[in-house]
Backbone as a ProteinNet text record, in pm:
[ID]
protein_1_A
[PRIMARY]
MRSALTTRLLPWAAPLLLLAVWEYAGRHTTSIYLPPASEVARALRDDWMWDHTTQDLLPSLKRFALGYVAGSALGIAVGLAIGSSRRVAQYTGPTLEFLRALPAVAVMPVAILLFGLGDGMRISIIAFGVLFPVLVNTAAGARSCRQERIDVAEMFGLNRIQVVRRVILPSAVPMISAGLRVGLPIALIMMVVSELVGGKNGIGFYLTQAQSLFDIAGMFSALVILGVLGNLINWLYVRVETKQLHWGAHL
[TERTIARY]
83.4	0	86.7	186.6	275.3	359.4	403.1	484.4	404.2	277	192.4	168	146.8	125.7	251.3	366.4	492.9	514.8	480.7	496.5	410	289.6	199.9	245.3	299	336.6	473.8	560.3	697.6	708.6	627.3	637.9	607.5	534.1	500.2	609.9	709	813.6	895.4	936.4	1019.6	944.9	817.8	746.7	726.7	694.5	675.6	806.4	915.4	1046.2	1083.7	1053.8	1081.5	1001.7	874.8	792.4	845.9	890.1	945.2	1072.5	1160.1	1283.7	1251.7	1155.7	1113.3	1060.2	973.6	916.7	1027.3	1117.9	1226.6	1317.7	1355.8	1445.3	1379	1249.1	1179.3	1168.3	1157.4	1142.9	1276	1384.2	1513.9	1610.3	1566.8	1652.8	1620.9	1720.9	1698.8	1655.5	1653.3	1614	1461.9	1417.4	1273.1	1223.7	1314.7	1276.9	1241.7	1243.9	1205.7	1103.6	976.2	872.5	852.5	809.7	782.2	670.8	671.2	569	429.9	417.3	286.2	233.1	322.3	279.1	233	301.2	259	124.4	104.5	-23.6	-136.8	-110.3	-212.6	-243.4	-138.8	-160.8	-243.9	-218.5	-299.4	-445.4	-466.9	-603.6	-672.3	-601.9	-663.8	-683.1	-585.6	-590.6	-660.7	-642.9	-691.4	-816.8	-876.9	-1004.4	-1107.6	-1171.6	-1179.4	-1162.1	-1128.2	-1127.6	-1035.6	-908.4	-813.5	-829.1	-901	-930.8	-1019.3	-1121.9	-1211.6	-1153.5	-1076	-1023.2	-898.4	-816.2	-686.6	-667	-699.9	-672.2	-758.6	-888.2	-977.8	-948.6	-924.9	-886.1	-755.8	-659.7	-535	-560.2	-643.3	-673.3	-745.7	-831.7	-902.3	-803.2	-712.3	-611.8	-520.1	-483.7	-400.5	-467.8	-596.1	-668.2	-680.9	-718.8	-736.3	-604.8	-499	-369.4	-315.5	-333.4	-283.8	-357.5	-489.5	-568.4	-534.7	-523.3	-491.9	-354.3	-253.4	-119	-109.8	-179.3	-175.5	-244.4	-361.1	-434.6	-353.8	-294.2	-212.7	-88.6	-26.5	92.8	63.8	-50	-86	-115.4	-190.5	-225.8	-102.1	-16.3	104.7	201.6	214.1	304.5	263.5	133.3	87.1	115.8	96	123.4	271.1	357.5	501.9	547.3	497.9	542.1	492	381.8	324.9	356.3	426.9	458.6	599.7	686.6	823.4	824.7	732.8	729.2	692.9	591.7	554.1	669.6	737	849.9	962.2	985.4	1092.3	1060	935.5	896.7	889.2	845.5	822.5	937.9	1031.9	1139.5	1217.4	1277.6	1357.5	1276.9	1152.9	1070.3	1038.5	1000	965.2	1086.4	1201.9	1323.2	1359.8	1338	1361.8	1268.5	1139.5	1042.6	1066.2	1106.7	1131	1245.7	1342.7	1458.1	1425.1	1308.9	1272.4	1214.7	1270.8	1207.3	1070	974.3	838.5	834.6	921.7	925.7	968.5	1061.1	1109.5	1003	901	793.5	689.3	697.1	595.2	580.4	689.6	670.2	592.3	617.3	543.3	396.7	371.2	233	159.8	231.2	169.4	131.6	220.1	189.4	68.6	59	-48.7	-181.6	-176.9	-300.9	-326.3	-232.2	-249.8	-216	-265.1	-234.9	-349.1	-440.5	-554.7	-526	-632.7	-620	-566.3	-592	-543.1	-392.6	-321.3	-176	-132.6	-194.8	-154.3	-182.7	-297.4	-331.2	-236.6	-202.5	-111.9	28.1	75.3	206.7	207.2	101.2	91.1	87.1	7.2	-4.1	129.8	203.9	334	431.3	426.4	514.6	483.4	354.8	312.3	331.8	324.5	317.8	430.2	554.2	664.9	695	683.3	697.3	595.4	472.2	368.8	396.6	432.7	458.5	572.4	684.6	801.1	770.4	703.9	670.6	569.3	472.9	373.4	437.9	527	595.9	680	750.4	830.7	742.1	628.4	536.8	478.7	447.1	393.2	496.8	620.5	726.9	753.6	720.5	747.3	647.1	540	441	504.6	488	549.6	489.6	576.5	532.8	441.6	460.6	376.1	229.6	204.2	67.1	5.2	85	34.8	5.5	95.2	75.4	-51	-74.5	-194.3	-319.9	-316.4	-432.2	-461.7	-357.3	-377.3	-427.5	-384.6	-433.6	-583.5	-633.6	-776.6	-856	-791.8	-862.2	-876.1	-804.4	-812.9	-737.1	-799	-728.1	-629.5	-556.7	-449	-500.1	-610.5	-665.2	-709.7	-771.4	-815	-695.7	-587.6	-466.8	-410.2	-406.3	-354.3	-442.8	-573.6	-666.6	-674.9	-672.3	-696.6	-569.4	-458.6	-335.6	-224.8	-191	-76.8	-106.6	-224.4	-258.1	-258	-323.3	-316.1	-173.4	-89	49.7	127.3	87.4	159.2	109.8	3.2	-57.9	41.6	126.9	220.1	312.3	364.5	452.6	374.6	252.5	168.9	142.8	113.3	87.5	209.2	328.7	451.2	467.8	439.5	449.4	349.1	228.1	125.5	166.8	229.7	273.3	388.4	479.9	589.6	535	428	371.4	301.7	260.6	185.9	265.6	386.7	461.2	500.9	526.2	558.8	440.7	319.9	199.8	181.7	210.8	197.3	298.1	420.4	523.4	484.9	442.3	407.9	282.6	192.8	75.5	118.6	211.4	257.9	336.3	427.4	511.5	426.3	325.5	241.8	159.9	132.4	53.5	137.9	269.3	356.7	359.4	318	325.8	185.4	153.1	27.3	-97.3	-88.3	-204.3	-298.8	-423	-523	-570.4	-538.1	-568.7	-479.8	-490.9	-409.2	-304.7	-246.4	-145.7	-20.8	19.9	133.9	109.6	-11.3	-47.8	-43.9	-94.2	-90.3	54.1	144.7	285.3	344.8	317.6	372	312.3	183.3	120.8	181.3	200.8	260.9	403.3	476	612.7	611.9	523.1	518.6	476.6	395.9	351.7	445	550.5	648.3	580.2	483.5	411.8	484.4	587.6	670.7	591.6	510.4	429.1	331.6	275	185.5	256.8	381.8	458.9	482	518.9	540.1	410.3	298.8	170.8	138.3	169.2	145.7	235	359.4	448.8	397.1	342.8	284.6	165.9	81.3	-34.1	13.2	116.6	167.1	224.2	297.2	351	242.3	140.9	28.9	-47	-66.8	-139.8	-65.7	66.3	144.4	137.8	148.6	139.7	1.8	-102.2	-239.2	-267.3	-224.3	-245.5	-171.9	-47.4	29.1	-35.5	-85.1	-150.5	-275.7	-355.5	-476.9	-443.4	-338.7	-303.2	-255.3	-175.1	-126.9	-243.9	-342.7	-461.1	-535.2	-555.7	-624.7	-542.4	-411.4	-323.9	-326.7	-322.3	-321	-450	-562.2	-691.5	-732.3	-699.7	-753	-652.7	-523.8	-427.2	-333.8	-353	-260.5	-260.8	-374.1	-381.8	-287.2	-243.7	-154.3	-20.3	19.2	148.9	150.7	33.4	28	8.3	3.6	-19	110.2
-120.4	0	125.2	129.5	244.2	257.4	142.9	145.9	200.5	161.1	210	359.5	406.2	548.7	627.7	574.3	640.6	649	542	540.6	646.6	668.8	769.8	911.1	930.5	1065.8	1108.1	1011.9	1043.6	1131.5	1107.9	1195.4	1341.9	1369.6	1507.8	1576.7	1501.6	1559.7	1664.2	1630	1723.4	1852.6	1846.9	1972.2	2058.4	1995.7	2072.5	2135	2061.1	2115.7	2231.9	2217.4	2324.7	2450.4	2433	2547.9	2616.4	2535.7	2592.7	2671.8	2615.6	2686	2812.6	2803.7	2919.1	3030.6	2994.7	3093.7	3160.1	3079.6	3133.3	3224.5	3177.4	3256.7	3386.8	3380.5	3501.3	3605.4	3561.5	3655	3709.1	3640.8	3682.3	3732.3	3738.6	3793.5	3940.9	4013	4154.5	4174.5	4066.2	4076.4	4084.6	4175.8	4188.8	4087.1	4011.1	3917.2	3778.9	3761	3633.1	3658.4	3669.1	3688.9	3562.1	3572.7	3452.8	3369.3	3241.2	3151.6	3194.1	3249.1	3294.3	3409.7	3497.8	3608.8	3557.3	3456.1	3393.9	3324.4	3262.3	3197.5	3299.8	3418.2	3523.3	3568.2	3576.8	3612.6	3506.2	3379.9	3272.1	3285.9	3318.6	3333.8	3455.3	3566.7	3691	3693.5	3638.1	3647.9	3529.9	3411	3291.4	3232.6	3302	3261	3373.9	3394.1	3310.9	3393.5	3521.7	3612.1	3563.5	3541.5	3502.2	3355.8	3278.5	3141.4	3141.9	3226.5	3234.8	3319.6	3421.7	3513.3	3458.9	3384.1	3342.4	3190.9	3122.1	2978.3	2900.2	2924.4	2848.1	2872.9	2998.2	3015.8	2944	2944	2871	2722.4	2666.2	2523.4	2488.1	2577.5	2553.2	2547	2643.4	2643	2521.5	2487.5	2369.6	2244.5	2226.2	2106	2099.8	2211.5	2212	2187.3	2253.3	2234.1	2094.4	2040.7	1906.2	1801.2	1813.1	1716.7	1726	1849.1	1865.3	1809.4	1843.3	1792.3	1642	1588	1443	1367.8	1416.8	1349	1347.8	1463	1469.4	1382.6	1383.2	1301	1153	1108.4	966.9	928.1	1013.8	982.9	974.4	1075.4	1076.8	968	947.3	844.3	704.9	675.4	545.7	529.1	638	630.2	603.9	671.2	653.6	516.5	476.2	350.2	227	239.8	123.2	119	218.9	222.5	276.6	194.1	239.3	349.8	341.9	443	580	583.4	710.2	763.4	674	715.7	773.4	710.7	757.1	893.8	915.4	1041.8	1157.7	1128.6	1236.1	1255	1160.8	1164.4	1295.1	1341.3	1465.2	1587	1598.4	1713.5	1711.4	1595.9	1585.8	1606	1556.9	1578.6	1726.4	1797.9	1942.5	2013.8	1981	2045.3	2007	1882.8	1835.6	1910.9	1955.3	2027.1	2170	2220.1	2357.8	2365.1	2448.3	2467.3	2531.2	2484.9	2538.8	2688.4	2736.5	2880.6	2959	2903.3	2973.7	2985.8	2900.4	2903.2	3009.8	3065.1	3159.8	3281.4	3345.2	3458.8	3421.7	3301.9	3258	3236.5	3176.5	3154.6	3286.8	3388.6	3520.7	3579.6	3562.4	3612.6	3541.2	3411.6	3333.2	3349.6	3353.7	3349	3474.9	3569.3	3687.7	3657.8	3741.8	3727.9	3664.4	3598	3536.4	3395.4	3326	3188.6	3093.1	3122.4	3034.3	3019.6	3130.9	3125.5	3041.4	3060.4	2991	2840.9	2806.4	2665	2597.9	2668.3	2610	2587.9	2679	2662.8	2543.4	2528.5	2412.4	2283.1	2282.7	2163.3	2128.4	2228.9	2204	2144.1	2191.8	2136.5	1992.4	1957.3	1821	1725	1775	1690.3	1588.4	1631	1542	1437	1465.6	1353.8	1243.3	1281.2	1180.2	1110	1185.5	1127.7	1026.4	1063.8	975.4	847.4	859.4	741.1	653	715.5	637	560.6	626.3	559.5	443.1	463.5	355.3	239.9	272.1	166.4	89.7	160.1	92.9	0.1	43.1	-41.3	-164.5	-156.2	-269.8	-383.5	-360.4	-466	-580.2	-701.4	-816	-837.9	-864.8	-884.5	-1005.5	-1104.6	-1224	-1189.3	-1099.1	-1058.8	-986.9	-904.7	-834.2	-932.5	-1029.4	-1128.7	-1211.2	-1249.9	-1328.4	-1246.5	-1119.2	-1032.2	-1018	-1004.8	-992.6	-1123.7	-1236.2	-1365.8	-1380.9	-1317.9	-1323.3	-1218.8	-1148.7	-1058.5	-915.5	-876	-737.7	-646.4	-532.3	-435.9	-356.1	-265	-194.5	-110.8	-42.1	41.7	-44.6	-159	-249.1	-307.4	-336.5	-388.4	-284.1	-158.8	-52	-36	-36.6	-10.3	-126.4	-251.7	-366.9	-435.9	-415.5	-487.7	-391.4	-295.8	-209	-111.5	-49.4	47.7	-12.8	-128.6	-186.4	-218.3	-261.3	-290.9	-164.5	-52.8	72.9	147.6	98.9	172.5	206.4	112.2	150.7	266.3	266	373.8	503.3	492.4	611.8	675	592	641.8	713.2	658.2	723.8	860.6	868.5	995.9	1097.7	1051.4	1141.5	1197.1	1114.4	1161.2	1260.3	1235.5	1330.8	1464.9	1460.2	1582.5	1670.7	1614.9	1692.9	1811.4	1790.9	1907.5	2004.2	1951.1	2040.5	2130.1	2073.3	2152.6	2259.9	2225.7	2322.3	2435.7	2401.5	2504.1	2596.9	2538	2619.9	2702.8	2653.5	2732.4	2862.5	2853.5	2973.5	3064	3006	3086.5	3162.3	3097.3	3162.9	3277.1	3270.6	3375.6	3493.3	3478.9	3589.5	3700.3	3668.9	3764.4	3806.7	3930.9	3986.3	3923	3865.5	3800.3	3898.1	3855.7	3933.7	3861.7	3733.3	3655.7	3532.1	3453.8	3334	3348.2	3234.8	3234.6	3310.8	3292.3	3366.6	3516.9	3557.7	3699.9	3751.1	3671.5	3710.3	3731	3642.6	3655.9	3787.7	3822.2	3947.5	4068.6	4061.7	4171.2	4185.5	4073.3	4077.6	4131.8	4094.9	4145.7	4296.3	4344.9	4488.4	4569.5	4511	4579.7	4552.6	4478.6	4441.3	4366.5	4283.1	4201.5	4067.2	4062.8	3943.4	3825.4	3850.9	3742.4	3687.7	3775.8	3731.2	3644	3680.7	3598.8	3459.4	3453.4	3322.4	3243.1	3312.4	3240.8	3175.5	3243.4	3183.6	3062	3068.2	2952.8	2834.9	2864.6	2757.2	2694.9	2779.4	2728.2	2636.9	2677.6	2596.5	2463.9	2466.1	2342.1	2246.2	2298.5	2214.6	2161.2	2248.3	2207.7	2097.6	2111.8	2008.8	1875	1876.7	1751.9	1690.8	1773	1721.8	1658.4	1724.7	1671.3	1538.5	1532.7	1408.4	1297.3	1330.2	1230.1	1175.8	1264.9	1220.6	1131.4	1168.8	1087.8	948.6	942.8	812.9	726.1	787.5	712	653.8	737.1	690.8	583.7	606	509.8	375.3	378.4	253.9	175.4	245.9	178.1	138.1	224.4	204.7	148.2	170.9	133.9	23	-33.8	-137.2	-259.1	-281.9	-400.9	-393.8	-268.9	-256.4	-320.8	-327.7	-387.6	-538.5	-599.5	-744.4	-787.3	-685.3	-721.8	-767.2
0	0	0	93.8	101.6	-23.9	-77.6	-199.4	-317.4	-329.7	-438.9	-425.4	-301	-278.7	-312.5	-274.2	-305.7	-455.2	-525.4	-670.8	-737.2	-682.8	-740.4	-709.2	-588.6	-547	-598.3	-626.2	-665	-789.3	-896	-1014.5	-985.5	-874.8	-841.7	-760.9	-716.9	-633	-708.3	-829.6	-907.7	-942	-991.1	-1017.2	-893.6	-779.1	-656.2	-609.5	-622.5	-586.5	-677.7	-806.8	-901.7	-867.7	-831.9	-794.8	-669.7	-572.4	-449.2	-477.5	-560	-595.7	-674.2	-765.3	-844.1	-753.5	-658.6	-566.8	-483.9	-432.4	-349.4	-431.3	-551.4	-635.1	-678.2	-712	-754.4	-645.3	-520.3	-408.4	-358.6	-389.2	-335.4	-441	-566.3	-669.8	-691.8	-739.7	-771.3	-916.3	-993.3	-1133.9	-1146	-1230.3	-1254.3	-1356.8	-1414.8	-1519.8	-1466.2	-1334.6	-1275.7	-1165.7	-1202.6	-1099.8	-1019.5	-893.7	-814	-877.3	-845.2	-899.5	-857.2	-736	-688.6	-773	-819.3	-905.1	-1041.1	-1093.8	-1219	-1200.8	-1084.8	-1056.3	-1053.3	-998.9	-1000.2	-1141.9	-1225.9	-1366.4	-1436.9	-1404.4	-1461.3	-1420.1	-1292.7	-1243.6	-1305.1	-1310.4	-1357.5	-1508.5	-1584	-1730.2	-1796.3	-1740.3	-1809.2	-1746.6	-1653	-1594	-1607	-1718.3	-1837	-1963.9	-1950.6	-2066.1	-2176.5	-2143.4	-2247.3	-2288.9	-2208.5	-2251.4	-2374.6	-2373.5	-2489.6	-2601.4	-2566.4	-2667.9	-2736.6	-2664.1	-2717.8	-2721.2	-2611.6	-2606.3	-2703.8	-2704.7	-2793	-2941	-2986.9	-3127.3	-3162.3	-3069	-3094.1	-3109.5	-3022.5	-3030.3	-3159.8	-3205.1	-3331.6	-3447.6	-3453.8	-3561	-3548.8	-3426.1	-3402.4	-3457.4	-3424.3	-3466.9	-3618.4	-3681.7	-3827.1	-3899.4	-3855.8	-3920.4	-3900.1	-3778.5	-3749.7	-3832	-3839.6	-3916.6	-4065.2	-4118.5	-4260.7	-4294	-4214	-4239.7	-4224.1	-4124	-4101.9	-4215.2	-4257.1	-4364.9	-4494.1	-4528.1	-4649.8	-4636.6	-4519	-4497.7	-4510.3	-4455.7	-4465.1	-4609.7	-4680.6	-4819.6	-4908.6	-4900.3	-4984.2	-4939.2	-4808.9	-4759.5	-4804.2	-4804.8	-4853.7	-5002.4	-5078.3	-5222.1	-5248.6	-5173.5	-5193.1	-5144.2	-5028	-4969.7	-5041.6	-5114.8	-5182.5	-5331.2	-5381.6	-5524.5	-5545.1	-5600.8	-5628.9	-5733.8	-5829.2	-5934.1	-5877.1	-5790.9	-5727.5	-5643.3	-5568.8	-5486.5	-5572.4	-5688.4	-5777.4	-5835.2	-5873	-5936	-5836.9	-5716.1	-5619.1	-5521.8	-5519	-5420.6	-5413.8	-5524.7	-5518.1	-5472.7	-5521.8	-5482.6	-5334.5	-5284.2	-5142.9	-5053.2	-5094.8	-5015.9	-5011.2	-5121.9	-5123.6	-5025.9	-5032.2	-4943	-4797.8	-4776.4	-4640.3	-4574.5	-4654	-4599.2	-4559	-4601.2	-4569	-4428.2	-4340.5	-4209	-4225.6	-4147.6	-4159.6	-4133.3	-4044	-4013.8	-4137	-4216.2	-4334.5	-4442.3	-4437.2	-4536.5	-4502.5	-4381.9	-4338.1	-4430.3	-4477.8	-4569.3	-4695.6	-4748.6	-4866.2	-4831.1	-4713.9	-4670.3	-4650.5	-4602.4	-4585.6	-4720.1	-4820.1	-4954.1	-5013.9	-4989.5	-5049.3	-4976	-4843.3	-4763.9	-4681.5	-4684.5	-4601.1	-4456.4	-4365.8	-4224.2	-4145.7	-4215.2	-4147.9	-4101.8	-4067.5	-4017.9	-4123.1	-4251	-4356.3	-4352.7	-4330.7	-4321.1	-4202.7	-4089.1	-3967.1	-3977.5	-4031.9	-4048.4	-4147.2	-4255.4	-4355	-4298.3	-4213.2	-4151.2	-4056.8	-3979.2	-3889.5	-3971.2	-4076.7	-4161.1	-4225.9	-4271.3	-4333.6	-4233.2	-4108.5	-4006.9	-3972.9	-3975.7	-3940.8	-4057.1	-4179.1	-4298.6	-4307.5	-4296.3	-4329.4	-4223.1	-4093.2	-3998.4	-4021.5	-4050.9	-4077.3	-4208.9	-4310.9	-4443.2	-4438.5	-4378.2	-4374.9	-4298	-4184.6	-4105.9	-4177.2	-4245.5	-4318.5	-4433	-4507.2	-4617.8	-4567.1	-4455.3	-4398.6	-4352.6	-4292.8	-4250.7	-4367.8	-4476	-4594.4	-4656.7	-4658.7	-4715.9	-4630	-4502.2	-4412.3	-4428.5	-4503.7	-4526.5	-4605.7	-4558.5	-4624.4	-4763	-4858.9	-4995.9	-5008.6	-4921.8	-4928.4	-4904	-4813.8	-4784.7	-4903.5	-4970	-5088	-5200.6	-5219.1	-5325.2	-5300.6	-5176	-5143.4	-5170.2	-5131.5	-5154.4	-5302.7	-5384.4	-5529.2	-5588.6	-5531.6	-5579.2	-5555.3	-5449.7	-5419.9	-5496.9	-5587.1	-5677.2	-5628.8	-5524.8	-5478.1	-5573.7	-5606.8	-5689.8	-5605.4	-5671.3	-5601.3	-5484.6	-5504.7	-5398.1	-5280	-5309.4	-5202.6	-5127.1	-5199	-5133.7	-5037.5	-5082.7	-4996.8	-4872.6	-4893.2	-4782.9	-4684.7	-4737.2	-4650.4	-4602.3	-4671.4	-4636	-4592.8	-4679.9	-4652.1	-4538.3	-4541.8	-4438.4	-4297.8	-4274.7	-4139.4	-4095.6	-4188.7	-4153.4	-4116.3	-4174.1	-4150.2	-4026.8	-3962.9	-3850.4	-3739.2	-3692.3	-3585	-3623.3	-3745	-3789	-3810.1	-3861.7	-3877.2	-3741.4	-3643.7	-3509	-3453	-3478.4	-3432.5	-3498.6	-3629.2	-3699.2	-3647.9	-3620.1	-3566.7	-3431	-3350.7	-3218.2	-3230.4	-3321.6	-3344.2	-3393	-3471.9	-3527.3	-3426.2	-3311.8	-3211.8	-3157.4	-3103.4	-3054	-3164.5	-3284.7	-3396.5	-3428	-3427.7	-3453	-3346.5	-3222	-3112.6	-3128.7	-3164.9	-3186.6	-3301.1	-3413.5	-3529.6	-3504.7	-3419.4	-3381.2	-3316.1	-3220.7	-3150	-3242.9	-3320.8	-3410	-3511.1	-3567.1	-3667.8	-3608.2	-3477.2	-3412.5	-3367.5	-3374.8	-3335.9	-3440.1	-3562.6	-3673.6	-3714.1	-3694.5	-3743.5	-3687.7	-3567.7	-3510.5	-3441.9	-3427.9	-3355.2	-3229.1	-3219.7	-3100.3	-3101	-2995.5	-2984.8	-2875.4	-2837.3	-2731	-2774.9	-2901.3	-2951.5	-2950.7	-2987	-2982.3	-2838.9	-2745	-2603.6	-2558.9	-2602.3	-2565.8	-2615.7	-2740.6	-2794.5	-2723.4	-2689.5	-2616.5	-2477	-2409	-2275.8	-2281.7	-2386.2	-2401.8	-2424.8	-2510.7	-2540.2	-2418.4	-2330	-2208.3	-2090.5	-2114.1	-2011.5	-1896.1	-1932.3	-1835	-1823.2	-1739.4	-1729.5	-1675.3	-1572.1	-1515.5	-1619.1	-1702.2	-1808.2	-1909.7	-1944.6	-2037.8	-1980.5	-1852	-1789.2	-1782	-1759.4	-1752.9	-1886.6	-1997.7	-2129.6	-2150.9	-2102	-2114	-2032.2	-1913.5	-1831.6	-1904	-1963.4	-2038.6	-2151.4	-2222.5	-2333.5	-2283.4	-2171.3	-2116.7	-2074.7	-2005.2	-1962.4	-2083.9	-2182.3	-2302.5	-2377.3	-2391	-2459.1	-2388.6	-2255.6	-2179.6	-2189	-2184.5	-2191.9	-2327.7	-2435.1	-2569.1	-2586.2	-2539	-2549.7	-2467.7	-2346.3	-2260.8	-2328.6	-2387.4	-2455.6	-2574.2	-2649	-2765.3	-2722.3	-2616.8	-2568.3	-2524.2	-2458.1	-2415.8	-2536.6	-2638.4	-2758.6	-2829.2	-2839	-2906.1	-2835.1	-2702.4	-2625.7	-2642.7	-2646.2	-2652.7	-2794.2	-2893.3	-3027.8	-3126.9	-3107.1	-3209.7	-3166.7	-3048.8	-3000.9	-3090.5	-3158.3	-3244.8	-3361.7	-3400.5	-3515	-3492	-3363.2	-3332.4	-3355.6	-3361.9	-3379.1	-3524.3	-3616.6	-3755.9	-3820.8
[MASK]
+++++++++++++++++++++++++++++++++++++++++++++++++++++++++++++++++++++++++++++++++++++++++++++++++++++++++++++++++++++++++++++++++++++++++++++++++++++++++++++++++++++++++++++++++++++++++++++++++++++++++++++++++++++++++++++++++++++++++++++++++++++++++++

């Protein structure tokens, strides 16, 4: 009983110790750039309960979800095409490698020219950041499908699309899942970065506003929100992966 309780409480030791050190350092330093943890907690209460939650957090989450879904869907579709066809891989390889080498942040000026400073630009930047981790993992998963399974499926009269959907795709699920998980923090990063430029709302916009007003506690509160949000999103994905996708490992 005591051992189980210790196991549950132990992961909280480091965060609590960090908060204590943060509070002590903030109260005993002469630097104005390190507010105490209690002051950041007040900023969280005053700013994010609930005005900035509706004004900034929810719009950010909407853009995050749309960009992540768009980039993931395109990555899975293109990755399956490349992984299941040598000809497609040969034709598209150089172009995709060129695009893959481009940092998503560097594409932002082009996205601004194409979509302006609205949500379209921000969603496209998030999607571009997510696209290649999902694509590469999906292609690798598709290539890992045993040729014997494909041959048997073709012997039973399945056409190419049916083979991809019923044989190759299930075999690629574990790798696709890995790519989707890698894409989550990238989507979160690109969400914030895209909101730093010409934004009207969002967590990134809140950060720039807090910086311009020299609201140090507000800046730290946004960082805390982002850390909690990243952990929550990853926890939810792991839960879904464990319950819904575990069967892919046995294919």
